[in-house]
Tab-separated table of C-alpha atoms in Angstrom:
chain	number	residue	atom	x	y	z
Z	1495	UNK	CA	103.675	122.307	143.450
Z	1496	UNK	CA	104.349	118.855	144.790
Z	1497	UNK	CA	101.284	119.553	147.739
Z	1498	UNK	CA	99.111	119.810	145.159
Z	1499	UNK	CA	99.991	116.521	142.710
Z	1500	UNK	CA	99.164	114.618	146.159
Z	1501	UNK	CA	96.558	115.879	146.667
Z	1502	UNK	CA	95.890	115.174	142.741
Z	1503	UNK	CA	94.553	119.141	142.086
Z	1504	UNK	CA	97.193	119.237	139.276
Z	1505	UNK	CA	100.426	117.954	138.233
Z	1506	UNK	CA	103.741	119.415	140.059
Z	1507	UNK	CA	105.183	120.323	136.887
Z	1508	UNK	CA	102.224	122.176	135.389
Z	1509	UNK	CA	101.735	123.973	139.078
Z	1510	UNK	CA	105.858	124.879	138.667
Z	1511	UNK	CA	105.667	125.799	135.778
Z	1512	UNK	CA	102.246	128.465	136.192
Z	1513	UNK	CA	104.992	130.130	139.083
Z	1514	UNK	CA	107.826	130.450	136.088
Z	1515	UNK	CA	106.172	132.397	133.982
Z	1516	UNK	CA	104.256	134.480	136.630
Z	1517	UNK	CA	107.653	135.524	137.841
Z	1518	UNK	CA	108.131	136.103	134.844
Z	1519	UNK	CA	105.687	137.899	133.638
Z	1520	UNK	CA	107.266	140.750	136.469
Z	1521	UNK	CA	109.440	141.232	133.625
Z	1522	UNK	CA	110.304	143.471	130.791
Z	1523	UNK	CA	112.422	142.899	128.345
Z	1524	UNK	CA	112.562	145.179	124.898
Z	1525	UNK	CA	113.327	144.792	121.867
Z	1526	UNK	CA	113.488	147.766	119.877
Z	1527	UNK	CA	115.779	147.130	117.186
Z	1528	UNK	CA	114.491	143.423	116.316
Z	1529	UNK	CA	111.201	142.169	115.117
Z	1530	UNK	CA	109.381	139.678	117.172
Z	1531	UNK	CA	106.878	137.843	115.422
Z	1532	UNK	CA	104.682	134.411	116.486
Z	1533	UNK	CA	104.225	132.298	113.343
Z	1534	UNK	CA	103.344	128.232	113.146
Z	1535	UNK	CA	105.809	125.764	111.702
Z	1536	UNK	CA	103.893	122.496	110.462
Z	1537	UNK	CA	101.828	122.487	113.316
Z	1538	UNK	CA	104.484	123.728	116.055
Z	1539	UNK	CA	104.619	126.948	117.407
Z	1540	UNK	CA	107.838	129.602	116.674
Z	1541	UNK	CA	108.684	132.275	118.032
Z	1542	UNK	CA	111.087	134.720	115.638
Z	1543	UNK	CA	113.731	136.813	115.973
Z	1544	UNK	CA	114.346	139.416	112.593
Z	1545	UNK	CA	117.256	141.863	112.490
Z	1546	UNK	CA	115.430	145.126	110.315
Z	1547	UNK	CA	116.832	144.964	106.600
Z	1548	UNK	CA	120.272	146.573	105.527
Z	1549	UNK	CA	120.320	147.780	102.388
Z	1550	UNK	CA	121.526	145.595	99.686
Z	1551	UNK	CA	122.633	143.683	102.228
Z	1552	UNK	CA	122.978	139.703	101.089
Z	1553	UNK	CA	120.797	136.955	102.823
Z	1554	UNK	CA	121.484	136.767	106.972
Z	1555	UNK	CA	122.825	133.095	108.347
Z	1556	UNK	CA	120.100	131.846	111.005
Z	1557	UNK	CA	120.180	129.585	114.574
Z	1558	UNK	CA	116.837	126.959	115.019
Z	1559	UNK	CA	116.927	127.889	118.966
Z	1560	UNK	CA	115.257	124.811	121.157
Z	1561	UNK	CA	114.908	125.873	124.959
Z	1562	UNK	CA	115.636	124.405	127.926
Z	1563	UNK	CA	113.945	123.066	131.192
Z	1564	UNK	CA	114.028	119.308	131.418
Z	1565	UNK	CA	111.162	119.294	128.113
Z	1566	UNK	CA	108.562	120.351	131.009
Z	1567	UNK	CA	109.332	124.440	131.918
Z	1568	UNK	CA	109.847	127.395	130.476
Z	1569	UNK	CA	108.745	128.243	127.169
Z	1570	UNK	CA	110.073	130.262	124.003
Z	1571	UNK	CA	108.058	133.351	125.191
Z	1572	UNK	CA	109.777	133.724	128.501
Z	1573	UNK	CA	111.402	136.930	129.674
Z	1574	UNK	CA	114.936	134.244	129.171
Z	1575	UNK	CA	114.994	133.183	126.522
Z	1576	UNK	CA	112.874	135.426	124.669
Z	1577	UNK	CA	116.157	137.596	126.175
Z	1578	UNK	CA	118.875	135.184	124.835
Z	1579	UNK	CA	117.723	134.885	120.900
Z	1580	UNK	CA	116.856	138.182	120.960
Z	1581	UNK	CA	120.853	139.493	121.818
Z	1582	UNK	CA	121.891	136.409	119.435
Z	1583	UNK	CA	119.891	138.026	117.015
Z	1584	UNK	CA	120.610	141.296	116.994
Z	1585	UNK	CA	124.954	140.322	117.793
Z	1586	UNK	CA	124.475	137.828	114.845
Z	1587	UNK	CA	122.742	140.016	112.787
Z	1588	UNK	CA	120.976	136.385	112.248
Z	1589	UNK	CA	116.790	135.014	112.164
Z	1590	UNK	CA	116.822	133.703	115.296
Z	1591	UNK	CA	113.438	130.387	115.020
Z	1592	UNK	CA	112.314	129.678	118.846
Z	1593	UNK	CA	110.341	126.007	118.490
Z	1594	UNK	CA	107.646	126.646	121.095
Z	1595	UNK	CA	107.599	122.705	121.806
Z	1596	UNK	CA	105.138	121.258	123.820
Z	1597	UNK	CA	105.610	120.143	127.461
Z	1598	UNK	CA	105.245	117.820	129.850
Z	1599	UNK	CA	102.560	116.768	131.374
Z	1600	UNK	CA	100.324	117.671	128.246
Z	1601	UNK	CA	102.791	115.180	126.213
Z	1602	UNK	CA	105.810	112.980	126.476
Z	1603	UNK	CA	108.118	111.369	124.252
Z	1604	UNK	CA	109.006	111.467	121.808
Z	1605	UNK	CA	106.276	113.937	120.805
Z	1606	UNK	CA	108.843	116.860	122.243
Z	1607	UNK	CA	111.539	115.614	119.608
Z	1608	UNK	CA	108.481	115.208	116.237
Z	1609	UNK	CA	107.249	119.184	117.126
Z	1610	UNK	CA	110.990	119.850	117.705
Z	1611	UNK	CA	111.980	117.964	114.408
Z	1612	UNK	CA	108.615	119.074	112.272
Z	1613	UNK	CA	109.457	123.441	112.586
Z	1614	UNK	CA	113.255	122.271	111.891
Z	1615	UNK	CA	112.178	120.575	108.545
Z	1616	UNK	CA	109.172	123.630	107.722
Z	1617	UNK	CA	111.947	126.160	108.436
Z	1618	UNK	CA	114.415	124.395	106.199
Z	1619	UNK	CA	112.080	124.383	103.379
Z	1620	UNK	CA	113.779	126.951	100.584
Z	1621	UNK	CA	110.951	128.970	100.165
Z	1622	UNK	CA	110.648	129.320	103.635
Z	1623	UNK	CA	113.987	130.286	103.671
Z	1624	UNK	CA	114.039	132.695	101.228
Z	1625	UNK	CA	110.500	134.333	102.803
Z	1626	UNK	CA	112.734	135.152	105.893
Z	1627	UNK	CA	116.261	136.446	103.818
Z	1628	UNK	CA	118.034	133.343	105.248
Z	1629	UNK	CA	121.337	132.307	103.209
Z	1630	UNK	CA	120.472	128.012	102.899
Z	1631	UNK	CA	124.034	127.460	103.683
Z	1632	UNK	CA	124.684	129.485	107.373
Z	1633	UNK	CA	121.669	127.663	109.374
Z	1634	UNK	CA	122.635	126.519	112.892
Z	1635	UNK	CA	121.058	124.305	114.911
Z	1636	UNK	CA	121.075	124.901	119.035
Z	1637	UNK	CA	119.534	124.602	122.398
Z	1638	UNK	CA	120.265	123.901	126.132
Z	1639	UNK	CA	120.516	121.145	128.627
Z	1640	UNK	CA	116.918	119.275	127.617
Z	1641	UNK	CA	116.905	121.276	124.396
Z	1642	UNK	CA	119.918	120.665	123.355
Z	1643	UNK	CA	118.984	117.047	123.831
Z	1644	UNK	CA	116.315	117.802	120.788
Z	1645	UNK	CA	119.274	119.943	119.657
Z	1646	UNK	CA	121.153	116.983	119.237
Z	1647	UNK	CA	118.406	114.512	118.229
Z	1648	UNK	CA	116.832	116.580	115.501
Z	1649	UNK	CA	120.417	117.236	114.121
Z	1650	UNK	CA	121.263	113.197	114.548
Z	1651	UNK	CA	117.761	113.193	112.270
Z	1652	UNK	CA	118.548	115.694	109.663
Z	1653	UNK	CA	121.812	113.600	108.878
Z	1654	UNK	CA	120.085	110.953	107.758
Z	1655	UNK	CA	116.708	112.322	106.012
Z	1656	UNK	CA	117.767	111.650	102.239
Z	1657	UNK	CA	114.964	113.950	101.000
Z	1658	UNK	CA	116.153	117.578	102.545
Z	1659	UNK	CA	118.082	119.406	99.974
Z	1660	UNK	CA	118.735	122.167	102.188
Z	1661	UNK	CA	121.041	120.633	105.673
Z	1662	UNK	CA	122.647	122.149	109.100
Z	1663	UNK	CA	125.786	124.052	108.558
Z	1664	UNK	CA	126.868	123.889	112.406
Z	1665	UNK	CA	124.668	122.196	115.463
Z	1666	UNK	CA	126.000	124.309	119.137
Z	1667	UNK	CA	124.875	122.758	122.716
Z	1668	UNK	CA	124.997	123.928	126.217
Z	1669	UNK	CA	125.135	122.013	128.850
Z	1670	UNK	CA	123.378	119.123	126.572
Z	1671	UNK	CA	121.600	115.641	128.432
Z	1672	UNK	CA	122.727	113.059	126.672
Z	1673	UNK	CA	122.116	109.646	128.099
Z	1674	UNK	CA	119.665	107.990	130.401
Z	1675	UNK	CA	121.806	104.866	130.564
Z	1676	UNK	CA	124.337	105.227	133.393
Z	1677	UNK	CA	123.664	108.385	136.540
Z	1678	UNK	CA	126.655	107.598	138.471
Z	1679	UNK	CA	129.114	109.384	135.467
Z	1680	UNK	CA	132.445	110.984	137.415
Z	1681	UNK	CA	130.012	114.214	137.331
Z	1682	UNK	CA	126.787	112.810	138.439
Z	1683	UNK	CA	128.476	111.364	141.576
Z	1684	UNK	CA	130.880	114.894	142.247
Z	1685	UNK	CA	127.875	116.855	141.836
Z	1686	UNK	CA	124.594	114.969	142.545
Z	1687	UNK	CA	123.326	117.316	145.883
Z	1688	UNK	CA	124.292	120.422	143.150
Z	1689	UNK	CA	121.658	123.317	143.306
Z	1690	UNK	CA	119.491	124.192	140.425
Z	1691	UNK	CA	120.047	120.182	138.667
Z	1692	UNK	CA	120.882	117.481	141.306
Z	1693	UNK	CA	121.000	114.081	140.182
Z	1694	UNK	CA	117.599	112.811	141.967
Z	1695	UNK	CA	115.992	116.045	140.002
Z	1696	UNK	CA	117.286	114.758	136.861
Z	1697	UNK	CA	116.447	111.761	136.896
Z	1698	UNK	CA	112.935	112.883	138.322
Z	1699	UNK	CA	112.720	114.850	134.619
Z	1700	UNK	CA	113.730	111.507	133.104
Z	1701	UNK	CA	111.083	109.196	134.433
Z	1702	UNK	CA	108.304	112.375	133.710
Z	1703	UNK	CA	109.849	112.553	129.742
Z	1704	UNK	CA	109.304	108.573	129.514
Z	1705	UNK	CA	105.446	108.818	130.974
Z	1706	UNK	CA	107.016	106.852	133.363
Z	1707	UNK	CA	106.544	105.413	137.333
Z	1708	UNK	CA	108.260	107.068	140.368
Z	1709	UNK	CA	109.053	104.127	141.846
Z	1710	UNK	CA	111.952	103.422	139.210
Z	1711	UNK	CA	113.646	106.326	140.111
Z	1712	UNK	CA	116.134	104.054	142.714
Z	1713	UNK	CA	116.845	101.399	140.726
Z	1714	UNK	CA	117.895	103.796	137.681
Z	1715	UNK	CA	120.335	105.739	140.205
Z	1716	UNK	CA	122.049	102.583	140.564
Z	1717	UNK	CA	122.107	102.170	137.382
Z	1718	UNK	CA	120.309	97.929	137.445
Z	1719	UNK	CA	118.191	99.279	134.471
Z	1720	UNK	CA	121.855	98.492	132.498
Z	1721	UNK	CA	123.212	95.796	134.411
Z	1722	UNK	CA	125.461	93.120	133.126
Z	1723	UNK	CA	122.875	90.974	132.698
Z	1724	UNK	CA	120.099	93.263	131.097
Z	1725	UNK	CA	120.818	91.871	127.750
Z	1726	UNK	CA	118.458	95.231	125.718
Z	1727	UNK	CA	121.820	97.508	126.973
Z	1728	UNK	CA	124.590	95.175	125.999
Z	1729	UNK	CA	125.127	96.822	122.648
Z	1730	UNK	CA	125.323	100.192	124.129
Z	1731	UNK	CA	127.742	99.643	126.601
Z	1732	UNK	CA	130.609	100.875	124.576
Z	1733	UNK	CA	129.269	104.196	123.196
Z	1734	UNK	CA	129.062	105.181	127.311
Z	1735	UNK	CA	132.351	103.973	128.161
Z	1736	UNK	CA	133.503	107.183	130.329
Z	1737	UNK	CA	136.256	105.521	131.069
Z	1738	UNK	CA	137.943	105.755	127.798
Z	1739	UNK	CA	135.797	108.778	126.983
Z	1740	UNK	CA	136.674	111.291	129.748
Z	1741	UNK	CA	139.957	112.744	130.552
Z	1742	UNK	CA	141.747	111.970	134.104
Z	1743	UNK	CA	141.023	115.648	135.353
Z	1744	UNK	CA	137.386	114.377	134.755
Z	1745	UNK	CA	137.608	111.181	135.875
Z	1746	UNK	CA	139.793	112.156	139.158
Z	1747	UNK	CA	138.867	108.866	141.323
Z	1748	UNK	CA	135.888	108.087	140.295
Z	1749	UNK	CA	134.500	104.535	139.853
Z	1750	UNK	CA	132.347	102.953	137.348
Z	1751	UNK	CA	128.933	101.939	139.617
Z	1752	UNK	CA	128.102	97.767	136.939
Z	1753	UNK	CA	125.578	96.129	138.334
Z	1754	UNK	CA	126.173	92.224	137.536
Z	1755	UNK	CA	122.626	91.830	138.258
Z	1756	UNK	CA	119.723	94.630	137.761
Z	1757	UNK	CA	116.095	94.711	136.096
Z	1758	UNK	CA	115.314	93.827	132.499
Z	1759	UNK	CA	111.517	94.792	132.721
Z	1760	UNK	CA	112.450	98.671	133.510
Z	1761	UNK	CA	113.754	98.990	129.997
Z	1762	UNK	CA	110.640	96.754	129.362
Z	1763	UNK	CA	108.482	98.994	131.261
Z	1764	UNK	CA	110.624	102.360	129.566
Z	1765	UNK	CA	111.435	101.534	125.968
Z	1766	UNK	CA	113.025	105.184	125.135
Z	1767	UNK	CA	115.813	104.867	128.050
Z	1768	UNK	CA	118.002	103.266	125.254
Z	1769	UNK	CA	115.986	105.516	122.084
Z	1770	UNK	CA	118.503	107.334	120.715
Z	1771	UNK	CA	115.666	109.888	119.496
Z	1772	UNK	CA	115.896	110.368	123.391
Z	1773	UNK	CA	119.238	109.899	124.216
Z	1774	UNK	CA	121.924	110.924	121.070
Z	1775	UNK	CA	124.863	109.795	122.902
Z	1776	UNK	CA	123.554	106.592	122.321
Z	1777	UNK	CA	124.123	106.764	117.991
Z	1778	UNK	CA	126.130	103.865	116.461
Z	1779	UNK	CA	129.538	105.794	114.825
Z	1780	UNK	CA	128.007	105.591	111.423
Z	1781	UNK	CA	125.232	108.319	112.206
Z	1782	UNK	CA	127.865	110.198	114.218
Z	1783	UNK	CA	130.484	110.411	111.006
Z	1784	UNK	CA	127.121	113.025	109.143
Z	1785	UNK	CA	127.379	115.441	112.439
Z	1786	UNK	CA	128.212	118.776	111.134
Z	1787	UNK	CA	131.390	121.390	112.776
Z	1788	UNK	CA	130.045	121.139	116.372
Z	1789	UNK	CA	130.047	122.776	119.308
Z	1790	UNK	CA	129.073	122.197	123.322
Z	1791	UNK	CA	129.220	123.936	126.172
Z	1792	UNK	CA	129.503	122.210	129.528
Z	1793	UNK	CA	129.871	123.551	132.636
Z	1794	UNK	CA	132.136	122.279	135.960
Z	1795	UNK	CA	129.775	122.085	138.550
Z	1796	UNK	CA	126.726	120.171	136.076
Z	1797	UNK	CA	125.836	116.371	136.741
Z	1798	UNK	CA	125.482	116.962	132.780
Z	1799	UNK	CA	128.691	117.703	132.375
Z	1800	UNK	CA	130.477	114.358	130.896
Z	1801	UNK	CA	127.525	113.276	129.061
Z	1802	UNK	CA	128.818	116.653	126.634
Z	1803	UNK	CA	131.890	115.703	127.457
Z	1804	UNK	CA	131.804	111.990	126.271
Z	1805	UNK	CA	129.460	113.050	122.928
Z	1806	UNK	CA	132.787	116.268	121.975
Z	1807	UNK	CA	135.185	112.534	121.635
Z	1808	UNK	CA	132.952	110.418	120.279
Z	1809	UNK	CA	132.381	112.502	118.332
Z	1810	UNK	CA	135.638	113.247	117.627
Z	1811	UNK	CA	136.516	109.636	117.075
Z	1812	UNK	CA	133.937	109.720	114.306
Z	1813	UNK	CA	135.585	112.421	112.230
Z	1814	UNK	CA	133.620	115.417	113.627
Z	1815	UNK	CA	134.885	118.955	114.034
Z	1816	UNK	CA	134.561	120.071	117.517
Z	1817	UNK	CA	135.085	122.759	120.106
Z	1818	UNK	CA	134.399	121.645	123.131
Z	1819	UNK	CA	133.976	124.848	125.611
Z	1820	UNK	CA	134.442	123.979	129.584
Z	1821	UNK	CA	133.260	126.980	132.198
Z	1822	UNK	CA	135.613	125.375	135.472
Z	1823	UNK	CA	133.760	127.864	137.884
Z	1824	UNK	CA	129.884	127.574	136.399
Z	1825	UNK	CA	126.830	125.063	136.607
Z	1826	UNK	CA	123.805	124.239	134.689
Z	1827	UNK	CA	122.185	126.867	132.871
Z	1828	UNK	CA	124.404	129.607	133.698
Z	1829	UNK	CA	123.885	131.434	130.500
Z	1830	UNK	CA	120.401	132.154	130.701
Z	1831	UNK	CA	120.339	134.174	133.828
Z	1832	UNK	CA	121.986	137.470	132.870
Z	1833	UNK	CA	118.849	139.734	133.779
Z	1834	UNK	CA	118.222	141.147	136.811
Z	1835	UNK	CA	117.336	139.876	139.842
Z	1836	UNK	CA	119.686	136.533	138.873
Z	1837	UNK	CA	122.457	138.685	136.028
Z	1838	UNK	CA	125.001	135.661	136.556
Z	1839	UNK	CA	128.738	136.467	136.021
Z	1840	UNK	CA	128.391	132.880	134.694
Z	1841	UNK	CA	125.586	133.299	131.931
Z	1842	UNK	CA	127.143	136.680	130.803
Z	1843	UNK	CA	130.342	134.848	130.253
Z	1844	UNK	CA	129.269	131.180	128.735
Z	1845	UNK	CA	126.487	133.783	126.695
Z	1846	UNK	CA	129.518	135.271	125.065
Z	1847	UNK	CA	132.400	132.774	124.648
Z	1848	UNK	CA	128.581	131.143	121.985
Z	1849	UNK	CA	127.674	134.184	121.125
Z	1850	UNK	CA	131.719	134.666	119.875
Z	1851	UNK	CA	131.997	131.258	117.615
Z	1852	UNK	CA	128.586	131.315	116.033
Z	1853	UNK	CA	130.881	134.377	114.519
Z	1854	UNK	CA	132.876	133.067	113.862
Z	1855	UNK	CA	131.807	130.094	112.284
Z	1856	UNK	CA	128.428	130.505	110.958
């Protein structure tokens, strides 16, 4: 993929996504009991999973789901996410709306956020909910990894929209990526070379999302962009102090990496590094207080573990009811790996726990 990119034949993410989708076509996922349709919500493609109607049944609950993949890979239509959303719809007897937002490199931030927000707001309209027989008081917003990032950002934006008549009851975030402020949290240090999502890969995803320059990767890795002399970052430092937000069992013996002098030009070149629509963990307390009841799933073997744990703590400090569901023996991305040949026990374990929480709270 990178050779093709180097030769300027195509972007490596386009090639990688093509390979993923080609492999995915080899799999077949049945959906006999769920009606699956594709639709367009305010210009954004979605896939809707509807359980069959039952006689004298009340309105159904619903989940808006936003898939992961570093804002650049996968699709609501791939078998991995198709299977997850189908099982959610079956297990919860719920209407699941899976958002097919546009990907990097076709578009970059903030377009993925805008796609997810537009599709969600369209679905939350009373007449649209009525069309799908959805109970307006029982709607959740959810997503995994980069989709968890978009779900959190969308939820924050919706909470500040005074014109909305319907708001989500819950948000459920699966190993979400929530900040690009500190790439040396204990989980980033502990899992820097962990397969599936090493630290350098996550940094490159951020650079691609922001349409930045790969030459900045090393400076980001050592936190030059948030050094003490970078004035734009000062006001955010207290919102992401992992020494106070993480329990000792996660901090272990790791030390903060705080540069005295850095490169303010990085923030000038990529201001989105401090944009809460991209980095929801940096939101102000007034916004966090408006968030709905929250579920956050984290995995020990994941650079993003501390993103989720810190967000849970900040929400809790703001008065939000939070369930932090941590798995010591699981890895980033595991919840979608439940189909042969990647049917892992970690995937079944995390998926069951996530669906159980939704069933009990939605």
